[in-house]
C-alpha positions as semicolon CSV with decimal commas, in nm:
position;residue;x (nm);y (nm);z (nm)
1;M;-9,278;-0,358;8,196
2;T;-8,945;-0,306;8,363
3;I;-8,949;-0,160;8,712
4;A;-8,643;0,049;8,788
5;M;-8,502;-0,027;9,128
6;P;-8,381;0,274;9,327
7;A;-8,005;0,303;9,322
8;R;-7,848;0,208;9,649
9;P;-7,615;0,467;9,802
10;L;-7,247;0,392;9,759
11;R;-7,075;0,262;10,073
12;L;-6,700;0,254;10,123
13;T;-6,466;0,120;10,390
14;L;-6,120;0,275;10,400
15;R;-5,800;0,197;10,584
16;S;-5,575;0,455;10,747
17;D;-5,433;0,706;10,497
18;D;-5,669;0,598;10,216
19;H;-5,816;0,873;9,998
20;L;-6,190;0,942;9,981
21;P;-6,331;1,084;9,653
22;P;-6,386;1,456;9,732
23;D;-6,646;1,514;9,457
24;I;-6,918;1,310;9,634
25;S;-7,110;1,393;9,952
26;W;-7,047;1,143;10,232
27;R;-7,194;1,067;10,573
28;I;-6,932;0,924;10,810
29;D;-7,064;0,615;10,989
30;D;-6,740;0,537;11,170
31;G;-6,386;0,674;11,181
32;Y;-6,230;1,012;11,110
33;I;-6,152;1,203;10,791
34;R;-5,926;1,504;10,747
35;A;-5,922;1,750;10,458
36;N;-5,574;1,834;10,334
37;T;-5,395;2,056;10,092
38;W;-5,025;2,143;10,071
39;N;-4,804;2,440;9,992
40;V;-4,541;2,486;9,719
41;E;-4,277;2,332;9,948
42;G;-4,485;2,015;9,969
43;E;-4,580;2,070;10,335
44;S;-4,916;1,924;10,437
45;I;-5,186;2,169;10,555
46;T;-5,489;2,031;10,739
47;L;-5,811;2,222;10,667
48;G;-6,047;2,028;10,895
49;I;-6,128;1,698;11,065
50;W;-6,465;1,519;11,075
51;G;-6,587;1,218;11,269
52;P;-6,883;0,980;11,315
53;G;-7,217;1,130;11,212
54;D;-7,059;1,421;11,025
55;L;-7,142;1,508;10,666
56;I;-6,875;1,597;10,413
57;T;-6,974;1,766;10,087
58;P;-6,773;1,903;9,791
59;T;-6,664;2,247;9,908
60;G;-6,638;2,447;9,587
61;C;-6,383;2,657;9,777
62;G;-6,132;2,656;9,492
63;V;-5,851;2,516;9,707
64;T;-5,628;2,290;9,498
65;P;-5,512;2,034;9,567
66;Y;-5,790;1,923;9,802
67;E;-5,780;1,572;9,950
68;L;-5,994;1,379;10,195
69;I;-5,776;1,130;10,384
70;S;-5,883;0,872;10,641
71;L;-5,711;0,893;10,978
72;A;-5,825;0,551;11,094
73;R;-6,044;0,276;10,950
74;V;-6,343;0,463;10,809
75;S;-6,692;0,363;10,693
76;V;-6,884;0,615;10,485
77;E;-7,207;0,621;10,286
78;E;-7,297;0,840;9,990
79;H;-7,542;1,110;10,092
80;H;-7,763;1,353;9,900
81;P;-7,744;1,671;10,108
82;S;-8,002;1,945;10,129
83;E;-7,906;2,306;10,069
84;S;-7,906;2,354;10,445
85;D;-7,666;2,058;10,487
86;V;-7,425;2,212;10,238
87;L;-7,434;2,553;10,408
88;D;-7,378;2,395;10,751
89;F;-7,078;2,204;10,618
90;L;-6,927;2,513;10,454
91;R;-6,963;2,710;10,778
92;D;-6,795;2,430;10,972
93;Q;-6,518;2,403;10,710
94;I;-6,446;2,776;10,732
95;T;-6,454;2,772;11,113
96;Q;-6,219;2,474;11,138
97;T;-5,974;2,614;10,884
98;T;-5,965;2,947;11,066
99;Q;-5,905;2,780;11,402
100;L;-5,630;2,556;11,265
101;L;-5,460;2,856;11,104
102;Q;-5,467;3,033;11,441
103;I;-5,311;2,729;11,606
104;H;-5,039;2,721;11,340
105;R;-4,936;3,074;11,439
106;I;-4,871;2,975;11,802
107;R;-4,507;2,967;11,909
108;P;-4,317;2,778;12,041
109;A;-4,403;2,453;11,865
110;E;-4,470;2,268;12,193
111;A;-4,739;2,521;12,287
112;R;-4,891;2,475;11,941
113;L;-4,914;2,099;11,994
114;L;-5,082;2,142;12,333
115;H;-5,341;2,378;12,186
116;L;-5,400;2,133;11,902
117;L;-5,467;1,852;12,152
118;R;-5,720;2,078;12,330
119;W;-5,884;2,163;11,998
120;I;-5,915;1,797;11,895
121;G;-6,048;1,712;12,242
122;G;-6,303;1,994;12,214
123;R;-6,442;1,842;11,893
124;F;-6,416;1,470;11,960
125;G;-6,317;1,412;12,323
126;R;-6,502;1,369;12,651
127;I;-6,520;1,683;12,864
128;S;-6,529;1,662;13,242
129;S;-6,442;1,881;13,538
130;S;-6,086;1,742;13,521
131;G;-6,029;1,836;13,158
132;T;-6,070;1,671;12,820
133;T;-6,005;1,304;12,747
134;L;-5,930;1,198;12,391
135;S;-5,841;0,863;12,242
136;L;-5,537;0,882;12,018
137;E;-5,587;0,514;11,935
138;D;-5,951;0,545;11,822
139;M;-5,860;0,838;11,596
140;N;-5,530;0,676;11,498
141;L;-5,355;1,000;11,585
142;T;-5,001;0,874;11,558
143;H;-4,709;1,105;11,626
144;R;-4,671;1,140;11,248
145;H;-5,035;1,244;11,206
146;L;-5,008;1,496;11,490
147;A;-4,690;1,632;11,334
148;D;-4,860;1,673;10,995
149;I;-5,159;1,853;11,147
150;A;-4,950;2,077;11,375
151;G;-4,683;2,157;11,116
152;M;-4,407;1,996;11,324
153;T;-4,166;1,705;11,290
154;R;-4,251;1,364;11,432
155;V;-3,944;1,376;11,656
156;T;-4,052;1,712;11,802
157;V;-4,402;1,575;11,871
158;T;-4,259;1,268;12,048
159;K;-4,029;1,482;12,266
160;A;-4,306;1,730;12,344
161;L;-4,553;1,459;12,451
162;T;-4,288;1,305;12,676
163;R;-4,229;1,643;12,840
164;F;-4,603;1,711;12,871
165;R;-4,649;1,382;13,058
166;S;-4,355;1,449;13,290
167;Q;-4,494;1,795;13,376
168;G;-4,857;1,685;13,406
169;L;-4,971;1,889;13,106
170;V;-5,121;1,566;12,970
171;V;-5,198;1,252;13,168
172;R;-5,213;0,899;13,028
173;V;-5,531;0,748;13,172
174;S;-5,509;0,422;12,973
175;E;-5,305;0,269;12,694
176;A;-5,516;0,458;12,440
177;D;-5,649;0,768;12,621
178;L;-5,493;1,098;12,719
179;L;-5,637;1,350;12,963
180;V;-5,556;1,716;12,893
181;P;-5,619;1,886;13,230
182;R;-5,814;2,212;13,244
183;D;-5,523;2,385;13,418
184;P;-5,265;2,445;13,140
185;G;-4,979;2,472;13,392
186;P;-4,657;2,639;13,270
187;L;-4,801;2,698;12,921
188;S;-5,072;2,920;13,060
189;S;-5,305;3,145;12,867
190;A;-5,149;3,441;13,045
191;S;-4,827;3,395;12,848
192;L;-4,975;3,222;12,542
193;P;-5,322;3,357;12,469
194;F;-5,559;3,091;12,342
195;P;-5,740;3,207;12,025
196;R;-6,080;3,337;12,133
197;T;-6,266;3,147;11,863
198;L;-6,141;2,819;12,005
199;R;-6,341;2,884;12,321
200;H;-6,668;2,861;12,129
201;E;-6,875;2,545;12,167
202;P;-6,793;2,284;11,901
203;P;-7,089;2,202;11,672
204;A;-7,122;1,850;11,814
205;H;-7,146;1,988;12,169
206;Q;-7,399;2,253;12,069
207;N;-7,622;1,987;11,918
208;A;-7,596;1,778;12,232
209;G;-7,667;2,075;12,460
210;I;-7,321;2,057;12,617
211;R;-7,144;2,377;12,716
212;T;-6,767;2,383;12,679
213;P;-6,593;2,479;13,007
């Protein structure tokens, strides 16, 4: 008699900018994945970003092309999601895409980048009374990656970050970490309204019982 051994889940390790098969459900053990499509001009459009502990499932949203791209070194494991898992992912996908579309409508471009940094910090950063700290190094958020996500050029991102630091809109707290203070300074919400949906608690913070300031 032959005893069938249970199939082991597939595990993958990816480098930055590697592609993850989008037709399989994955649990992220380490690293960050972004979902991308692009328009007829070939411009990249980011639909969402997921990090450690998050589940990614095939969306069935009909968006083509649809790519899952690693931001940094990523470890994932194949996962068999429940119906509830799939629904939770689809809700998160829709929420993220909506929020990113709102950010893309912000003008000028520098204000858009600042709001994007706050959004990323709200999902993956450390929130304190001083503001939100995020690690660009851990997420491998290079100026090129930030430019792709924000719909800007790399040069514009570099110039904007330099100006933000000089004006105290962001503060370098280490070689890898940036603090985005709670007080937005000259780019205040009075002149540039922050999309209301972005004030909602990120899913990760809700699960941890953390309230976003």
